[in-house]
PDB file of C-alpha atoms in Angstrom:
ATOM      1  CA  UNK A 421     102.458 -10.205 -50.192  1.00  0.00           C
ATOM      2  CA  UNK A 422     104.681 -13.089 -48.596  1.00  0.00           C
ATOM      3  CA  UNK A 423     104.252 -14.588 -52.405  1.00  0.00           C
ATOM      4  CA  UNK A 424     106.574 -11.302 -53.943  1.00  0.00           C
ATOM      5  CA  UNK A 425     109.197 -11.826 -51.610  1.00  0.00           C
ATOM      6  CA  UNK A 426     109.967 -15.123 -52.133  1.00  0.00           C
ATOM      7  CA  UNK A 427     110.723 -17.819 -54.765  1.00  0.00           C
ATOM      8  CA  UNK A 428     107.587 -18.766 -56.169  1.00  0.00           C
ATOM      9  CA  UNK A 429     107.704 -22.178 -54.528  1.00  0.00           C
ATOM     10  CA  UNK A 430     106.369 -20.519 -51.256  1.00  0.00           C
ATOM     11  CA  UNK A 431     108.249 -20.591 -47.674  1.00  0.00           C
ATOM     12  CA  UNK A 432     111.616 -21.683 -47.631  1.00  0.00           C
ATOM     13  CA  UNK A 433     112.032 -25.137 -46.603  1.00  0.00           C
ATOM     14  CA  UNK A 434     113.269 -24.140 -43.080  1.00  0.00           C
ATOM     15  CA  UNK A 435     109.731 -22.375 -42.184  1.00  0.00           C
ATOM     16  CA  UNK A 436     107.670 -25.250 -42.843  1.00  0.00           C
ATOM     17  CA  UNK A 437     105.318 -25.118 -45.507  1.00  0.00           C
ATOM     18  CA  UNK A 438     102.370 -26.885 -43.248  1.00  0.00           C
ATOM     19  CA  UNK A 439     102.552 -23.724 -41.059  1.00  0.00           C
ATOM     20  CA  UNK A 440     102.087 -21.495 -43.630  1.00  0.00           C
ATOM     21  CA  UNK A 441      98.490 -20.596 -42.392  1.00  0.00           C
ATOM     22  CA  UNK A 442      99.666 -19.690 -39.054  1.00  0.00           C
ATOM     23  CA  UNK A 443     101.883 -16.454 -41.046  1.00  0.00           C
ATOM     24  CA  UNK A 444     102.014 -13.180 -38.706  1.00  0.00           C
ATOM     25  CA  UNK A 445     103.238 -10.215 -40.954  1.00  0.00           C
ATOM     26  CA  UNK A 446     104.474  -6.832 -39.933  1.00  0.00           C
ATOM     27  CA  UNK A 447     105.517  -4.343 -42.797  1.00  0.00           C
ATOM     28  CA  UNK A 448     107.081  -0.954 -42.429  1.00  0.00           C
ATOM     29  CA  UNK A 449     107.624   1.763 -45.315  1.00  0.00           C
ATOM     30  CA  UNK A 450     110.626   3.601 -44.794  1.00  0.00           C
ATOM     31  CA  UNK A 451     109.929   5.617 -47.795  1.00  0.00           C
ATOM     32  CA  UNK A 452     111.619   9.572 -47.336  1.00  0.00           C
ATOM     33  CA  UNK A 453     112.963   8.225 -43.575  1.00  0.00           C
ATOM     34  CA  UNK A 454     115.769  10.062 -42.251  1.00  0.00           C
ATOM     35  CA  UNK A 455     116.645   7.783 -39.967  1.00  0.00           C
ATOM     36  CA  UNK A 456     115.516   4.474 -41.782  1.00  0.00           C
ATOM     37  CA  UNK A 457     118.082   2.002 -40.148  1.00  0.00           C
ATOM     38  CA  UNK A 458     117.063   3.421 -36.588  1.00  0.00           C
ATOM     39  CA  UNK A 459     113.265   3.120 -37.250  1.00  0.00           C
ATOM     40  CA  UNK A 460     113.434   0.117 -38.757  1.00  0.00           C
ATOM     41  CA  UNK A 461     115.381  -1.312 -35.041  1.00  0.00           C
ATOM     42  CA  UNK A 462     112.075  -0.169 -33.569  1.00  0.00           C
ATOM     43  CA  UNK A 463     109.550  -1.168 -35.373  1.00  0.00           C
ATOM     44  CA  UNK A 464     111.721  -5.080 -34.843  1.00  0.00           C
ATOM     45  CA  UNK A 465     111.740  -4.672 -31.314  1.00  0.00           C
ATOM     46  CA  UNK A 466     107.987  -3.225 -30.960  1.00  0.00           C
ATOM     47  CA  UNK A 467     106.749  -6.056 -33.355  1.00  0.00           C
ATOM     48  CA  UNK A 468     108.978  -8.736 -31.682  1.00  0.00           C
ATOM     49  CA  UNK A 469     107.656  -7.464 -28.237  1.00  0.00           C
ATOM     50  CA  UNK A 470     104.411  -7.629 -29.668  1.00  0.00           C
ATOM     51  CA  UNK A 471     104.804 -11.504 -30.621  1.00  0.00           C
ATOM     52  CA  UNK A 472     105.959 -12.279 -26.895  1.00  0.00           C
ATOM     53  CA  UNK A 473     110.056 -12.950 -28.798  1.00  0.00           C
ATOM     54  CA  UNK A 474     111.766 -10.543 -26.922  1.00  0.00           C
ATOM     55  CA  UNK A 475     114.987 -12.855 -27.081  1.00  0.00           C
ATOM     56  CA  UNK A 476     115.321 -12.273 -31.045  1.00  0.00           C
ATOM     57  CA  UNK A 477     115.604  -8.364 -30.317  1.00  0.00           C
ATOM     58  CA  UNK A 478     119.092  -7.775 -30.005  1.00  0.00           C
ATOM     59  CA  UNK A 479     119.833 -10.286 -32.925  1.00  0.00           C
ATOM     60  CA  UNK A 480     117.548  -9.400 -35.318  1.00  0.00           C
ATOM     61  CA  UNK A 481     117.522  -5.491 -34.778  1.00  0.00           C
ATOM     62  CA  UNK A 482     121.389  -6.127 -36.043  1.00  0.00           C
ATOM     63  CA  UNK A 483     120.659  -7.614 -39.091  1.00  0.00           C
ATOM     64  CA  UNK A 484     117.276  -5.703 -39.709  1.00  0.00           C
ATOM     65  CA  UNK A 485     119.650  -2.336 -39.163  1.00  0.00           C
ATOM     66  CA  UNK A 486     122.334  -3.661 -41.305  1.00  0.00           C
ATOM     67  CA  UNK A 487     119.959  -4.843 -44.486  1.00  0.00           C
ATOM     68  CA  UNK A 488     118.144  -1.254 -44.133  1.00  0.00           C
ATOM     69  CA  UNK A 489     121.770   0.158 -44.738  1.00  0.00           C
ATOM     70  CA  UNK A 490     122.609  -2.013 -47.577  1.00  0.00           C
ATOM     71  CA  UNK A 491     119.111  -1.148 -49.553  1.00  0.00           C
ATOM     72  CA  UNK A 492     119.574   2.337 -48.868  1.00  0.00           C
ATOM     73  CA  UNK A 493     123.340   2.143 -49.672  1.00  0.00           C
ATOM     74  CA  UNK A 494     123.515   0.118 -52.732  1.00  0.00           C
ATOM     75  CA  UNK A 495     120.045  -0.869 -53.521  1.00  0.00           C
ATOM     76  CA  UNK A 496     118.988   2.711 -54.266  1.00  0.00           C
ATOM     77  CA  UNK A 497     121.775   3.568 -56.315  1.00  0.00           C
ATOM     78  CA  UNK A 498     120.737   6.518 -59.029  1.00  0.00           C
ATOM     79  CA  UNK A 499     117.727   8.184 -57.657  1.00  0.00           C
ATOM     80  CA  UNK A 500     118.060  11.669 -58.941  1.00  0.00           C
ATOM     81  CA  UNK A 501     115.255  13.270 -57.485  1.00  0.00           C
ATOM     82  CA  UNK A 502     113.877  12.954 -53.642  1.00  0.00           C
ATOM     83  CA  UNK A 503     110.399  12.274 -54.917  1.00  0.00           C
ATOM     84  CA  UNK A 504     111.484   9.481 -57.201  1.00  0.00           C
ATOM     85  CA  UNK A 505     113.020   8.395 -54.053  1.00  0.00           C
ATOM     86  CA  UNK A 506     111.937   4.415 -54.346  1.00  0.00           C
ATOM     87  CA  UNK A 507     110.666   2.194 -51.897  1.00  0.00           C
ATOM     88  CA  UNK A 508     112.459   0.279 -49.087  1.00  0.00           C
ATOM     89  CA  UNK A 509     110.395  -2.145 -46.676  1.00  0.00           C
ATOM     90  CA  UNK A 510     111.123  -4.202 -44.004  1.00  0.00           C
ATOM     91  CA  UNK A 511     108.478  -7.014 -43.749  1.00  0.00           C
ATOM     92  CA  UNK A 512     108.834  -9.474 -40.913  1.00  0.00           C
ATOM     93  CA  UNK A 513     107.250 -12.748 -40.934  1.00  0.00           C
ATOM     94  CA  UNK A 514     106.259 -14.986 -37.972  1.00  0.00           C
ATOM     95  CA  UNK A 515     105.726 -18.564 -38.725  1.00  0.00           C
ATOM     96  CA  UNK A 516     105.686 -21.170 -35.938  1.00  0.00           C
ATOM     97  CA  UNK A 517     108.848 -22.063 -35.868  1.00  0.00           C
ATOM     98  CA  UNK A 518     110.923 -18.968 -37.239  1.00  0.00           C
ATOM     99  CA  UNK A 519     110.870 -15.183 -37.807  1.00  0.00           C
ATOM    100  CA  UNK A 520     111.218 -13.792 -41.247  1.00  0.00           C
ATOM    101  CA  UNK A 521     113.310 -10.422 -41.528  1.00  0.00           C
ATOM    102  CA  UNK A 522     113.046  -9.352 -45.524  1.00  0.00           C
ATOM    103  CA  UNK A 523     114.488  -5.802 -46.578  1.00  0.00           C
ATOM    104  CA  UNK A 524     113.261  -4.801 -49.994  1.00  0.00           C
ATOM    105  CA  UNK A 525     114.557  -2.605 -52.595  1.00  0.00           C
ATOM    106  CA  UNK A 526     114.420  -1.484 -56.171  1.00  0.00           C
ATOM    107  CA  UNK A 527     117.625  -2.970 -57.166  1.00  0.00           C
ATOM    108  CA  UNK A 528     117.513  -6.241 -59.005  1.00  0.00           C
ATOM    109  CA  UNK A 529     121.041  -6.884 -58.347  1.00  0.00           C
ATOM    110  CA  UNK A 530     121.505  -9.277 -55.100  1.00  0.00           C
ATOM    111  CA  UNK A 531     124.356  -9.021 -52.643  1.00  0.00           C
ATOM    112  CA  UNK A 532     127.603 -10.083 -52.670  1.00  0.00           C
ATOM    113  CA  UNK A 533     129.164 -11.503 -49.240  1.00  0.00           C
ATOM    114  CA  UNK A 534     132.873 -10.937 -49.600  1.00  0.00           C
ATOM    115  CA  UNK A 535     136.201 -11.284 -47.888  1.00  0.00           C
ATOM    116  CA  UNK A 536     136.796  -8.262 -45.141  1.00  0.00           C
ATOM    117  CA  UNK A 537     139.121  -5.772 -46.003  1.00  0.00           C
ATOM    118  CA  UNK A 538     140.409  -5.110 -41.961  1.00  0.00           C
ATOM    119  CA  UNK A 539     141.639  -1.728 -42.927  1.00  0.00           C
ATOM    120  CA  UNK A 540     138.454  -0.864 -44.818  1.00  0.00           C
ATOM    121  CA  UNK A 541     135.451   1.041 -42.519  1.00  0.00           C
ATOM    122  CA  UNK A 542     132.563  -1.145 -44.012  1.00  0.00           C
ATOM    123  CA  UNK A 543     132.157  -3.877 -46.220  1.00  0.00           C
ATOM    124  CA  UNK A 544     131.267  -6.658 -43.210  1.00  0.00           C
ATOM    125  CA  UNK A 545     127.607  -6.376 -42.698  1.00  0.00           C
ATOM    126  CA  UNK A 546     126.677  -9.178 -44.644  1.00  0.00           C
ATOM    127  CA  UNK A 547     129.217 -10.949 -42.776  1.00  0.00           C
ATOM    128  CA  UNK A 548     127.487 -10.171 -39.723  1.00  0.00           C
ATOM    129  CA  UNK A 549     124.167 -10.999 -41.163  1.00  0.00           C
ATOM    130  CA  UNK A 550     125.425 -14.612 -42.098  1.00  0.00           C
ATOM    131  CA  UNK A 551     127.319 -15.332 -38.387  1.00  0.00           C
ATOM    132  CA  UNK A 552     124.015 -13.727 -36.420  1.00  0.00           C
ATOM    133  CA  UNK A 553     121.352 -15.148 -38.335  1.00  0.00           C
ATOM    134  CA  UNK A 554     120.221 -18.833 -39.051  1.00  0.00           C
ATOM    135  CA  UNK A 555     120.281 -18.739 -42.566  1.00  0.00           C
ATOM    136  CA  UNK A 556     120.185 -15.785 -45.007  1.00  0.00           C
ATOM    137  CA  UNK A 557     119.567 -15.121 -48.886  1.00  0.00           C
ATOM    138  CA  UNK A 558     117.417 -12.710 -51.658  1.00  0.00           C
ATOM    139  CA  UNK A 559     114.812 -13.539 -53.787  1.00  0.00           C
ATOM    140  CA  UNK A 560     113.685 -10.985 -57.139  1.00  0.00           C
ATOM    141  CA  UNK A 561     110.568  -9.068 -56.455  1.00  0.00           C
ATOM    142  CA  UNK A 562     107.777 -10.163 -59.388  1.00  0.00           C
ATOM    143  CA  UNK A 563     107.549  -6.409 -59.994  1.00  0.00           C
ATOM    144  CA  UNK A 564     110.943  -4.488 -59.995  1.00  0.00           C
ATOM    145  CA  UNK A 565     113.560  -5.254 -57.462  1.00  0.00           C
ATOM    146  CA  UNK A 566     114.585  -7.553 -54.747  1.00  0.00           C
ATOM    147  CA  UNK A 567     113.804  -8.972 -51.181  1.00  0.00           C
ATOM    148  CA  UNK A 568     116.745  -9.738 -49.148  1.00  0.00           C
ATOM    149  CA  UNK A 569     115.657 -11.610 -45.862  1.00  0.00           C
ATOM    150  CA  UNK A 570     117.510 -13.485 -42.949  1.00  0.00           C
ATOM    151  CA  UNK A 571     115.560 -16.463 -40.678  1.00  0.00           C
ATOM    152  CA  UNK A 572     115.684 -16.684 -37.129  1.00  0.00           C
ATOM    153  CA  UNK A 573     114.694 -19.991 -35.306  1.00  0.00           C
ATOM    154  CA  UNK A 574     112.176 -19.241 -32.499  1.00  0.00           C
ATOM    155  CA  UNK A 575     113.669 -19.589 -28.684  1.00  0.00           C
ATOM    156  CA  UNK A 576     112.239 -22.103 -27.272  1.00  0.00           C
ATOM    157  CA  UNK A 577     109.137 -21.945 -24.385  1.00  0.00           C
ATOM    158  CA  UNK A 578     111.867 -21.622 -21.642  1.00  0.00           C
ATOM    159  CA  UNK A 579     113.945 -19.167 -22.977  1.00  0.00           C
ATOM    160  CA  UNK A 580     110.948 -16.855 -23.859  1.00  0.00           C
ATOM    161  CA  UNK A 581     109.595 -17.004 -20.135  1.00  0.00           C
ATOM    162  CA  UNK A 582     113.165 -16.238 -18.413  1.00  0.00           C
ATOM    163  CA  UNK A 583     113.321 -13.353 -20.766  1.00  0.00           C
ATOM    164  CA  UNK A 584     110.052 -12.316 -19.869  1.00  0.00           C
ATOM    165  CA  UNK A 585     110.385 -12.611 -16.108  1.00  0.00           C
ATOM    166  CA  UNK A 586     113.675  -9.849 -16.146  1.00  0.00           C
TER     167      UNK A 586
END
């Protein structure tokens, strides 16, 4: 799957290609969701918890939240009928050294990070998703459609035990 979602060269260059047999993968449809940004929060925080990287919660519930929103905002865009309604996943990916957040959607057109408006009620996400995250970026789906993903550098050893101990 991890081969759709990226360029066809593999892993980015920041996950470390020599790792690449140590891949955990979550996925999560959030096809006909209500409440898609909200479930997609928890299913980050119960598969973070699950990897023992409780410290990447907060951070990468944001940006999870906020890439849901933009595939279901923009990347959606003329679905006529509910039971055309396409597909939107969030797959995260756990290498050794980073997690993997990648929102997918039928679109083919990637995002555009822009200037703020202030005045304006939306328009910063990706903003957000560039200052939170380590690096972001999209890749086109082989099929139809894109990925659009944002990489988190692990805490380190210490960081994961004093989270774990409150």
């Amino acid at each position: 799957m991890l081969d759709h979602l990226l360029p066809p060269s593999g892993l980015p260059p920041w996950a470390g290609e020599s790792h690449a047999g140590q891949l955990q993968m979550a996925v999560r449809s959030l096809r006909h969701d209500p409440c898609a940004a909200r479930t997609a929060r928890e299913f980050t925080t119960r598969s973070l918890r699950a990897w023992a990287l409780e410290p990447l919660i907060d951070d990468t519930g944001v940006v999870v939240s906020e890439l849901v929103t933009n595939a279901l905002r923009h990347g959606t865009r003329g679905v006529l009928h509910p039971r055309s309604f396409p597909e939107v996943k969030v797959i995260l990916c756990h290498t050794e050294r980073s997690v993997l957040c990648a929102v997918t959607d039928p679109s083919d057109q990637g995002p555009c990070l822009r200037e703020p408006d202030y005045e304006a009620e939306n328009g910063r996400g990706l903003l957000m998703v560039d200052g939170v995250s380590e690096t972001w970026g999209w890749a086109p789906l082989e099929s139809r459609g894109k990925a659009v993903w944002a990489a988190f550098a692990l805490p380190s050893a210490g960081e994961r035990h004093l989270e774990a101990c409150h």
